[in-house]
Amino acid sequence: MGKKHVFNAGPCLLPQVAIDNTIEALKDFKGTGVSLISISHRTKGWDEVMDECRALWKEILGIPEGYEVVFLGGGASLQFLYVAMNYLEHKAGYLETGVWAKKALKEAQGLGNAVALASSADKNYCYIPKGYEIPKDLDYFHITTNNTIYGTEIRTDLDSPVPLIADMSSDILSRRVDVSKYAMIYGGAQKNAGPAGVAFAIIKTDTLGKVSRYLPTMLDYRTHIDKLSMFNTPPVFAIFVMNETLKWLKSIGGIDAIHAIDVKKAETLYAEIDRNGLFTGTAAKEDRSIMNVCFVMSPGHEDLQDEFMKFATERDIVGIKGHRSVGGFRASLYNASTQEDVEALVAAMQEFEKIRG
Ligand SMILES: *Cc1c(COP(=O)(O)O)cnc(C)c1O
């Protein structure tokens, strides 16, 4: 089987060394003679994995004092509810930049007063709204920094007069983030940080405990902070792979190194989309994501879509079909994808132009 160029939107490509180390641990966890998926999560060797993983998150992202990192089940989708449970008292504001942002808002509306302060639904979320006001009386303002389906991204840390909460599922660990500007940051691991099965939440601890509602034990962030994400059985497999992914990230130079790699990959692909008359980018140029690159066949060439898909597949290119709500193509350039993968896609676009342009 030839090496595939994987552009899946999530679960994402993961570094080979993380996969290899996981295979070893599945056979024998740290010389215990027991598989990773059969050890007790109360054994000493497991504590070390949890501690290392928390420490790597803090080190790689430069998380300041006063914040804790927790690992939870239920994906980013359950975090939509956690956020509202733990922070919504009087009123919350959301930036509606896509389907995920809307789903987050819906969970808050189920519990109280939550509104979209601005939306880009008028143009199928192909841009990030700007120039809106954030009322000073909100409990929090919620943003989705990277809109996985539409390929738009908020690539700076916004100034907010109220606690800022961000779903960073699909761009976490791709750029330096000023964590101190956020009350909390969360996401599902499977877009850039690890495999499916675990979500991360980075929480400024003094922002908790301000709501009057009853918080079920499992939905109270303080439970998981107090118990170091081991109140109940943690998803050991997913956390192990995430830890191995973070170790890899540190070994290649950390956040600034990966950011430079990610930017170069994205610039390479966007340059080809802008140059090649057969293809057109769908996201507003100033809001283009460095993680998910969305494009369609240019007007007049729409009938070539299926043919290009087949052409790319024959060149070992996998996972570039766009989300059904946007159509066309989406190449996800998460951390473990390489410049070589992007160049294979660009070469396919150029060859296709020669025969069909
Ligand atoms: C994929 C995704 C989600 C949903 O994640 P799950 O872990 O599957 O619940 C939420 N937000 C964003 C931005 C995503 O890309």
CSV table of C-alpha atoms and ligand atoms in Angstrom, one decimal:
chain,number,residue,atom,x,y,z
A,1,MET,CA,0.0,0.0,0.0
A,2,GLY,CA,1.5,3.4,-1.0
A,3,LYS,CA,1.8,6.2,1.4
A,4,LYS,CA,-1.4,8.2,1.5
A,5,HIS,CA,-1.6,12.0,1.8
A,6,VAL,CA,-4.3,12.4,4.4
A,7,PHE,CA,-6.3,15.6,4.6
A,8,ASN,CA,-9.2,14.3,6.8
A,9,ALA,CA,-11.1,17.0,8.8
A,10,GLY,CA,-11.2,14.9,11.9
A,11,PRO,CA,-10.3,12.5,13.4
A,12,CYS,CA,-7.0,13.9,12.2
A,13,LEU,CA,-3.7,12.5,11.0
A,14,LEU,CA,-1.4,11.8,14.0
A,15,PRO,CA,2.4,11.6,14.1
A,16,GLN,CA,3.7,8.2,13.3
A,17,VAL,CA,5.9,8.1,16.5
A,18,ALA,CA,2.8,8.6,18.6
A,19,ILE,CA,1.1,5.7,16.8
A,20,ASP,CA,4.2,3.5,17.2
A,21,ASN,CA,4.6,4.2,20.9
A,22,THR,CA,0.9,3.5,21.4
A,23,ILE,CA,1.2,0.2,19.7
A,24,GLU,CA,4.0,-0.8,22.1
A,25,ALA,CA,1.9,0.4,25.1
A,26,LEU,CA,-1.1,-1.6,23.9
A,27,LYS,CA,1.1,-4.7,24.0
A,28,ASP,CA,2.9,-3.9,27.3
A,29,PHE,CA,2.3,-0.7,29.3
A,30,LYS,CA,5.7,0.5,30.7
A,31,GLY,CA,7.0,-3.0,31.3
A,32,THR,CA,4.1,-4.0,33.5
A,33,GLY,CA,3.2,-6.9,31.3
A,34,VAL,CA,-0.3,-5.5,31.0
A,35,SER,CA,-1.8,-3.7,28.1
A,36,LEU,CA,-2.5,0.0,28.3
A,37,ILE,CA,-6.2,-0.7,27.9
A,38,SER,CA,-6.2,-3.2,30.8
A,39,ILE,CA,-4.2,-1.4,33.5
A,40,SER,CA,-5.9,0.2,36.5
A,41,HIS,CA,-6.0,3.9,36.1
A,42,ARG,CA,-5.0,4.0,39.8
A,43,THR,CA,-1.6,2.4,39.1
A,44,LYS,CA,1.5,4.6,39.6
A,45,GLY,CA,2.6,4.4,36.0
A,46,TRP,CA,-0.7,5.9,34.9
A,47,ASP,CA,-0.5,8.9,37.2
A,48,GLU,CA,2.8,9.7,35.5
A,49,VAL,CA,1.1,9.8,32.1
A,50,MET,CA,-1.7,12.2,33.4
A,51,ASP,CA,0.9,14.4,35.1
A,52,GLU,CA,3.1,14.5,32.0
A,53,CYS,CA,0.1,15.3,29.7
A,54,ARG,CA,-1.1,18.2,31.9
A,55,ALA,CA,2.5,19.5,32.2
A,56,LEU,CA,3.0,19.4,28.4
A,57,TRP,CA,-0.2,21.3,27.8
A,58,LYS,CA,0.9,24.0,30.2
A,59,GLU,CA,4.4,24.1,28.8
A,60,ILE,CA,3.6,24.0,25.1
A,61,LEU,CA,0.8,26.6,25.2
A,62,GLY,CA,2.5,28.7,27.9
A,63,ILE,CA,-0.6,28.5,30.2
A,64,PRO,CA,-0.1,30.9,33.1
A,65,GLU,CA,-0.6,30.4,36.8
A,66,GLY,CA,-4.2,30.3,37.9
A,67,TYR,CA,-5.3,28.0,35.1
A,68,GLU,CA,-5.9,24.2,35.2
A,69,VAL,CA,-6.2,21.7,32.4
A,70,VAL,CA,-8.8,18.9,32.5
A,71,PHE,CA,-9.5,15.9,30.3
A,72,LEU,CA,-13.1,14.9,29.8
A,73,GLY,CA,-15.4,12.6,27.9
A,74,GLY,CA,-18.2,13.7,25.6
A,75,GLY,CA,-16.2,15.6,23.0
A,76,ALA,CA,-16.5,19.3,22.3
A,77,SER,CA,-20.2,18.9,21.9
A,78,LEU,CA,-20.7,18.1,25.7
A,79,GLN,CA,-18.5,21.1,26.4
A,80,PHE,CA,-21.2,23.3,24.8
A,81,LEU,CA,-23.4,22.3,27.7
A,82,TYR,CA,-20.6,22.4,30.4
A,83,VAL,CA,-19.8,26.0,29.5
A,84,ALA,CA,-23.4,27.1,29.9
A,85,MET,CA,-23.9,25.1,33.1
A,86,ASN,CA,-20.8,26.6,34.7
A,87,TYR,CA,-20.9,30.2,33.5
A,88,LEU,CA,-24.4,31.2,32.5
A,89,GLU,CA,-26.3,33.1,35.1
A,90,HIS,CA,-27.9,36.2,33.6
A,91,LYS,CA,-27.0,36.5,29.9
A,92,ALA,CA,-24.3,35.2,27.5
A,93,GLY,CA,-23.3,36.4,24.0
A,94,TYR,CA,-22.1,34.1,21.2
A,95,LEU,CA,-20.4,34.8,17.8
A,96,GLU,CA,-22.3,32.8,15.3
A,97,THR,CA,-19.6,31.7,12.8
A,98,GLY,CA,-20.9,28.3,11.7
A,99,VAL,CA,-22.7,25.2,12.7
A,100,TRP,CA,-20.5,24.4,15.7
A,101,ALA,CA,-21.0,27.9,17.1
A,102,LYS,CA,-24.8,27.5,16.6
A,103,LYS,CA,-24.8,24.2,18.4
A,104,ALA,CA,-22.9,25.8,21.3
A,105,LEU,CA,-25.4,28.7,21.4
A,106,LYS,CA,-28.4,26.2,21.4
A,107,GLU,CA,-27.1,24.5,24.6
A,108,ALA,CA,-26.9,27.8,26.4
A,109,GLN,CA,-30.4,28.8,25.2
A,110,GLY,CA,-31.7,25.6,26.7
A,111,LEU,CA,-30.5,26.8,30.1
A,112,GLY,CA,-31.0,30.6,30.0
A,113,ASN,CA,-30.6,33.8,28.1
A,114,ALA,CA,-28.1,33.5,25.3
A,115,VAL,CA,-27.9,35.5,22.1
A,116,ALA,CA,-25.9,35.7,18.9
A,117,LEU,CA,-24.1,39.1,19.0
A,118,ALA,CA,-23.3,38.8,15.3
A,119,SER,CA,-23.6,36.1,12.6
A,120,SER,CA,-22.2,35.4,9.2
A,121,ALA,CA,-25.1,33.1,8.2
A,122,ASP,CA,-26.0,35.5,5.5
A,123,LYS,CA,-23.1,34.3,3.4
A,124,ASN,CA,-23.0,30.7,4.5
A,125,TYR,CA,-20.4,31.6,7.2
A,126,CYS,CA,-17.6,32.3,4.7
A,127,TYR,CA,-16.3,35.2,6.8
A,128,ILE,CA,-15.9,36.3,10.4
A,129,PRO,CA,-18.3,39.1,11.5
A,130,LYS,CA,-16.5,42.2,12.7
A,131,GLY,CA,-17.5,45.6,14.2
A,132,TYR,CA,-20.1,44.2,16.7
A,133,GLU,CA,-20.4,45.4,20.3
A,134,ILE,CA,-19.9,43.1,23.3
A,135,PRO,CA,-22.3,44.3,26.0
A,136,LYS,CA,-20.4,44.8,29.3
A,137,ASP,CA,-23.1,43.0,31.3
A,138,LEU,CA,-22.7,39.6,29.8
A,139,ASP,CA,-21.5,36.6,31.9
A,140,TYR,CA,-19.3,35.6,29.0
A,141,PHE,CA,-18.7,35.9,25.3
A,142,HIS,CA,-18.2,32.7,23.3
A,143,ILE,CA,-16.3,32.3,20.1
A,144,THR,CA,-15.3,29.5,17.8
A,145,THR,CA,-11.8,30.3,16.8
A,146,ASN,CA,-11.6,28.0,13.8
A,147,ASN,CA,-14.6,27.1,11.7
A,148,THR,CA,-13.7,23.6,10.6
A,149,ILE,CA,-16.5,23.3,8.0
A,150,TYR,CA,-16.0,26.7,6.3
A,151,GLY,CA,-12.3,27.3,6.6
A,152,THR,CA,-12.5,30.6,8.5
A,153,GLU,CA,-10.4,31.4,11.5
A,154,ILE,CA,-10.0,34.1,14.2
A,155,ARG,CA,-6.2,34.2,14.3
A,156,THR,CA,-5.8,36.8,17.0
A,157,ASP,CA,-6.8,36.8,20.6
A,158,LEU,CA,-9.8,39.2,20.8
A,159,ASP,CA,-10.1,41.9,23.5
A,160,SER,CA,-13.3,41.3,25.4
A,161,PRO,CA,-14.7,43.4,28.2
A,162,VAL,CA,-16.4,40.2,29.6
A,163,PRO,CA,-14.9,36.7,30.2
A,164,LEU,CA,-14.0,35.2,26.9
A,165,ILE,CA,-14.6,31.5,26.2
A,166,ALA,CA,-13.4,29.8,23.1
A,167,ASP,CA,-14.0,26.5,21.3
A,168,MET,CA,-10.6,25.9,19.8
A,169,SER,CA,-11.2,22.3,18.7
A,170,SER,CA,-9.7,22.6,15.3
A,171,ASP,CA,-6.9,25.2,15.7
A,172,ILE,CA,-5.5,24.5,19.2
A,173,LEU,CA,-1.8,23.9,19.2
A,174,SER,CA,-1.3,25.5,15.7
A,175,ARG,CA,-0.4,29.0,17.0
A,176,ARG,CA,0.7,30.8,20.1
A,177,VAL,CA,-2.4,31.8,22.2
A,178,ASP,CA,-2.4,34.4,24.9
A,179,VAL,CA,-4.3,32.2,27.3
A,180,SER,CA,-4.5,35.0,29.9
A,181,LYS,CA,-7.1,36.7,27.6
A,182,TYR,CA,-9.5,33.7,28.1
A,183,ALA,CA,-11.6,32.6,31.0
A,184,MET,CA,-11.6,29.1,29.4
A,185,ILE,CA,-10.6,27.3,26.2
A,186,TYR,CA,-11.9,23.9,25.2
A,187,GLY,CA,-12.1,21.5,22.3
A,188,GLY,CA,-12.3,17.9,21.2
A,189,ALA,CA,-8.8,16.4,20.9
A,190,GLN,CA,-9.4,14.7,17.6
A,191,LYS,CA,-8.8,17.7,15.3
A,192,ASN,CA,-5.2,18.5,16.3
A,193,ALA,CA,-4.3,17.2,19.7
A,194,GLY,CA,-4.9,13.5,19.7
A,195,PRO,CA,-7.5,10.8,18.9
A,196,ALA,CA,-11.2,10.9,19.4
A,197,GLY,CA,-12.5,10.1,22.9
A,198,VAL,CA,-11.2,13.0,25.0
A,199,ALA,CA,-11.9,16.7,25.2
A,200,PHE,CA,-9.6,19.2,26.9
A,201,ALA,CA,-10.6,22.3,28.9
A,202,ILE,CA,-8.2,25.0,30.0
A,203,ILE,CA,-9.9,26.9,32.8
A,204,LYS,CA,-9.1,30.0,34.8
A,205,THR,CA,-10.1,28.6,38.2
A,206,ASP,CA,-11.3,31.8,39.8
A,207,THR,CA,-13.9,32.2,37.0
A,208,LEU,CA,-15.8,29.2,38.4
A,209,GLY,CA,-18.4,29.0,41.2
A,210,LYS,CA,-20.4,32.1,40.2
A,211,VAL,CA,-23.6,30.5,39.1
A,212,SER,CA,-26.5,29.8,41.4
A,213,ARG,CA,-27.9,26.7,39.7
A,214,TYR,CA,-27.3,23.2,41.0
A,215,LEU,CA,-24.4,21.7,39.1
A,216,PRO,CA,-24.5,17.9,38.7
A,217,THR,CA,-21.2,16.5,40.0
A,218,MET,CA,-20.0,15.3,36.5
A,219,LEU,CA,-20.9,18.7,34.9
A,220,ASP,CA,-19.1,20.8,37.5
A,221,TYR,CA,-15.6,21.7,36.2
A,222,ARG,CA,-14.5,21.9,39.9
A,223,THR,CA,-15.0,18.2,40.3
A,224,HIS,CA,-12.5,17.4,37.5
A,225,ILE,CA,-10.0,20.1,38.6
A,226,ASP,CA,-10.1,18.8,42.2
A,227,LYS,CA,-9.8,15.1,41.2
A,228,LEU,CA,-7.1,15.8,38.5
A,229,SER,CA,-9.4,14.4,35.8
A,230,MET,CA,-9.8,11.1,37.6
A,231,PHE,CA,-13.1,11.6,39.4
A,232,ASN,CA,-14.2,8.6,37.3
A,233,THR,CA,-12.4,6.4,34.9
A,234,PRO,CA,-10.6,8.6,32.4
A,235,PRO,CA,-10.4,7.6,28.7
A,236,VAL,CA,-6.9,6.1,29.2
A,237,PHE,CA,-6.3,5.2,25.5
A,238,ALA,CA,-7.2,8.6,24.2
A,239,ILE,CA,-5.2,10.5,26.9
A,240,PHE,CA,-2.1,8.2,26.2
A,241,VAL,CA,-2.2,9.0,22.5
A,242,MET,CA,-2.7,12.7,23.2
A,243,ASN,CA,0.3,12.7,25.5
A,244,GLU,CA,2.4,11.0,22.9
A,245,THR,CA,1.3,13.6,20.3
A,246,LEU,CA,2.3,16.4,22.7
A,247,LYS,CA,5.7,14.8,23.3
A,248,TRP,CA,6.2,14.8,19.5
A,249,LEU,CA,5.1,18.4,19.3
A,250,LYS,CA,7.6,19.4,22.0
A,251,SER,CA,10.4,17.4,20.3
A,252,ILE,CA,10.0,19.2,17.0
A,253,GLY,CA,10.3,22.6,18.7
A,254,GLY,CA,6.9,23.4,20.2
A,255,ILE,CA,4.3,25.9,19.2
A,256,ASP,CA,6.4,28.4,17.3
A,257,ALA,CA,8.0,25.7,15.2
A,258,ILE,CA,4.7,24.0,14.4
A,259,HIS,CA,3.1,27.4,13.6
A,260,ALA,CA,5.8,28.2,11.0
A,261,ILE,CA,5.2,24.8,9.4
A,262,ASP,CA,1.4,25.2,9.5
A,263,VAL,CA,1.5,28.7,8.0
A,264,LYS,CA,3.9,27.5,5.2
A,265,LYS,CA,1.6,24.6,4.3
A,266,ALA,CA,-1.5,26.8,4.2
A,267,GLU,CA,0.3,29.5,2.2
A,268,THR,CA,1.5,26.9,-0.4
A,269,LEU,CA,-2.0,25.7,-0.9
A,270,TYR,CA,-3.8,29.1,-1.0
A,271,ALA,CA,-1.2,30.3,-3.5
A,272,GLU,CA,-2.1,27.5,-5.8
A,273,ILE,CA,-5.8,28.0,-5.4
A,274,ASP,CA,-5.4,31.7,-6.2
A,275,ARG,CA,-3.1,31.0,-9.2
A,276,ASN,CA,-5.0,28.1,-10.7
A,277,GLY,CA,-8.0,29.2,-12.8
A,278,LEU,CA,-9.8,26.0,-12.2
A,279,PHE,CA,-10.1,26.5,-8.5
A,280,THR,CA,-11.6,29.2,-6.2
A,281,GLY,CA,-11.3,29.6,-2.4
A,282,THR,CA,-14.6,29.9,-0.6
A,283,ALA,CA,-13.5,31.7,2.6
A,284,ALA,CA,-13.0,35.5,2.7
A,285,LYS,CA,-9.2,36.1,2.2
A,286,GLU,CA,-8.7,38.0,5.4
A,287,ASP,CA,-10.3,35.3,7.5
A,288,ARG,CA,-8.7,32.2,5.9
A,289,SER,CA,-7.9,29.3,8.2
A,290,ILE,CA,-4.4,27.8,8.3
A,291,MET,CA,-6.0,24.5,9.4
A,292,ASN,CA,-8.9,23.9,7.0
A,293,VAL,CA,-8.5,25.1,3.4
A,294,CYS,CA,-11.9,25.1,1.5
A,295,PHE,CA,-12.1,25.5,-2.3
A,296,VAL,CA,-14.5,24.7,-5.2
A,297,MET,CA,-14.2,24.4,-8.9
A,298,SER,CA,-14.2,27.9,-10.5
A,299,PRO,CA,-17.4,29.2,-12.1
A,300,GLY,CA,-17.8,27.5,-15.5
A,301,HIS,CA,-15.7,24.5,-14.4
A,302,GLU,CA,-18.2,23.0,-11.8
A,303,ASP,CA,-18.7,19.9,-13.9
A,304,LEU,CA,-15.1,18.9,-13.3
A,305,GLN,CA,-15.5,18.4,-9.6
A,306,ASP,CA,-16.0,14.6,-9.6
A,307,GLU,CA,-13.2,14.2,-12.2
A,308,PHE,CA,-10.7,16.1,-10.0
A,309,MET,CA,-11.8,14.1,-7.0
A,310,LYS,CA,-11.0,10.9,-8.9
A,311,PHE,CA,-7.7,12.4,-10.3
A,312,ALA,CA,-6.6,13.2,-6.7
A,313,THR,CA,-7.6,9.8,-5.3
A,314,GLU,CA,-5.5,8.1,-8.0
A,315,ARG,CA,-2.5,10.2,-6.6
A,316,ASP,CA,-3.0,8.8,-3.1
A,317,ILE,CA,-4.7,12.0,-1.9
A,318,VAL,CA,-7.3,11.2,0.8
A,319,GLY,CA,-10.0,13.1,2.6
A,320,ILE,CA,-10.4,16.3,0.5
A,321,LYS,CA,-14.2,16.1,0.0
A,322,GLY,CA,-15.7,19.3,1.3
A,323,HIS,CA,-18.4,19.3,4.0
A,324,ARG,CA,-21.9,18.8,2.4
A,325,SER,CA,-23.0,22.3,3.5
A,326,VAL,CA,-20.2,24.0,1.5
A,327,GLY,CA,-19.5,21.4,-1.2
A,328,GLY,CA,-16.3,21.3,-3.3
A,329,PHE,CA,-13.1,20.4,-1.4
A,330,ARG,CA,-11.6,20.9,2.0
A,331,ALA,CA,-8.0,20.0,2.8
A,332,SER,CA,-7.3,19.9,6.5
A,333,LEU,CA,-3.7,20.7,7.3
A,334,TYR,CA,-3.5,19.7,10.9
A,335,ASN,CA,-0.1,19.5,12.6
A,336,ALA,CA,0.9,16.0,11.6
A,337,SER,CA,0.3,16.7,7.9
A,338,THR,CA,3.5,17.7,6.0
A,339,GLN,CA,4.7,20.1,3.4
A,340,GLU,CA,5.2,17.1,1.2
A,341,ASP,CA,1.5,16.2,1.5
A,342,VAL,CA,0.5,19.7,0.5
A,343,GLU,CA,2.9,19.6,-2.4
A,344,ALA,CA,1.4,16.4,-3.6
A,345,LEU,CA,-2.0,18.1,-3.7
A,346,VAL,CA,-0.7,21.2,-5.4
A,347,ALA,CA,1.0,19.0,-8.0
A,348,ALA,CA,-2.3,17.2,-8.7
A,349,MET,CA,-4.0,20.6,-9.1
A,350,GLN,CA,-1.3,21.7,-11.6
A,351,GLU,CA,-1.4,18.5,-13.6
A,352,PHE,CA,-5.2,18.7,-13.7
A,353,GLU,CA,-4.9,22.2,-15.0
A,354,LYS,CA,-2.7,21.0,-17.8
A,355,ILE,CA,-5.2,18.5,-19.1
A,356,ARG,CA,-8.5,20.4,-18.3
A,357,GLY,CA,-7.6,24.1,-17.9
B,1,LIG,C1,-15.5,18.9,15.4
B,1,LIG,C2,-15.9,20.1,16.1
B,1,LIG,C3,-16.7,20.1,17.3
B,1,LIG,C4,-17.4,18.8,17.7
B,1,LIG,O1,-16.5,18.0,18.3
B,1,LIG,P1,-16.9,16.6,19.0
B,1,LIG,O2,-15.7,16.3,19.8
B,1,LIG,O3,-17.2,15.7,17.9
B,1,LIG,O4,-18.1,16.9,19.8
B,1,LIG,C5,-17.0,21.3,17.9
B,1,LIG,N1,-16.4,22.4,17.5
B,1,LIG,C6,-15.6,22.5,16.4
B,1,LIG,C7,-15.0,23.8,16.0
B,1,LIG,C8,-15.3,21.3,15.7
B,1,LIG,O5,-14.5,21.4,14.7
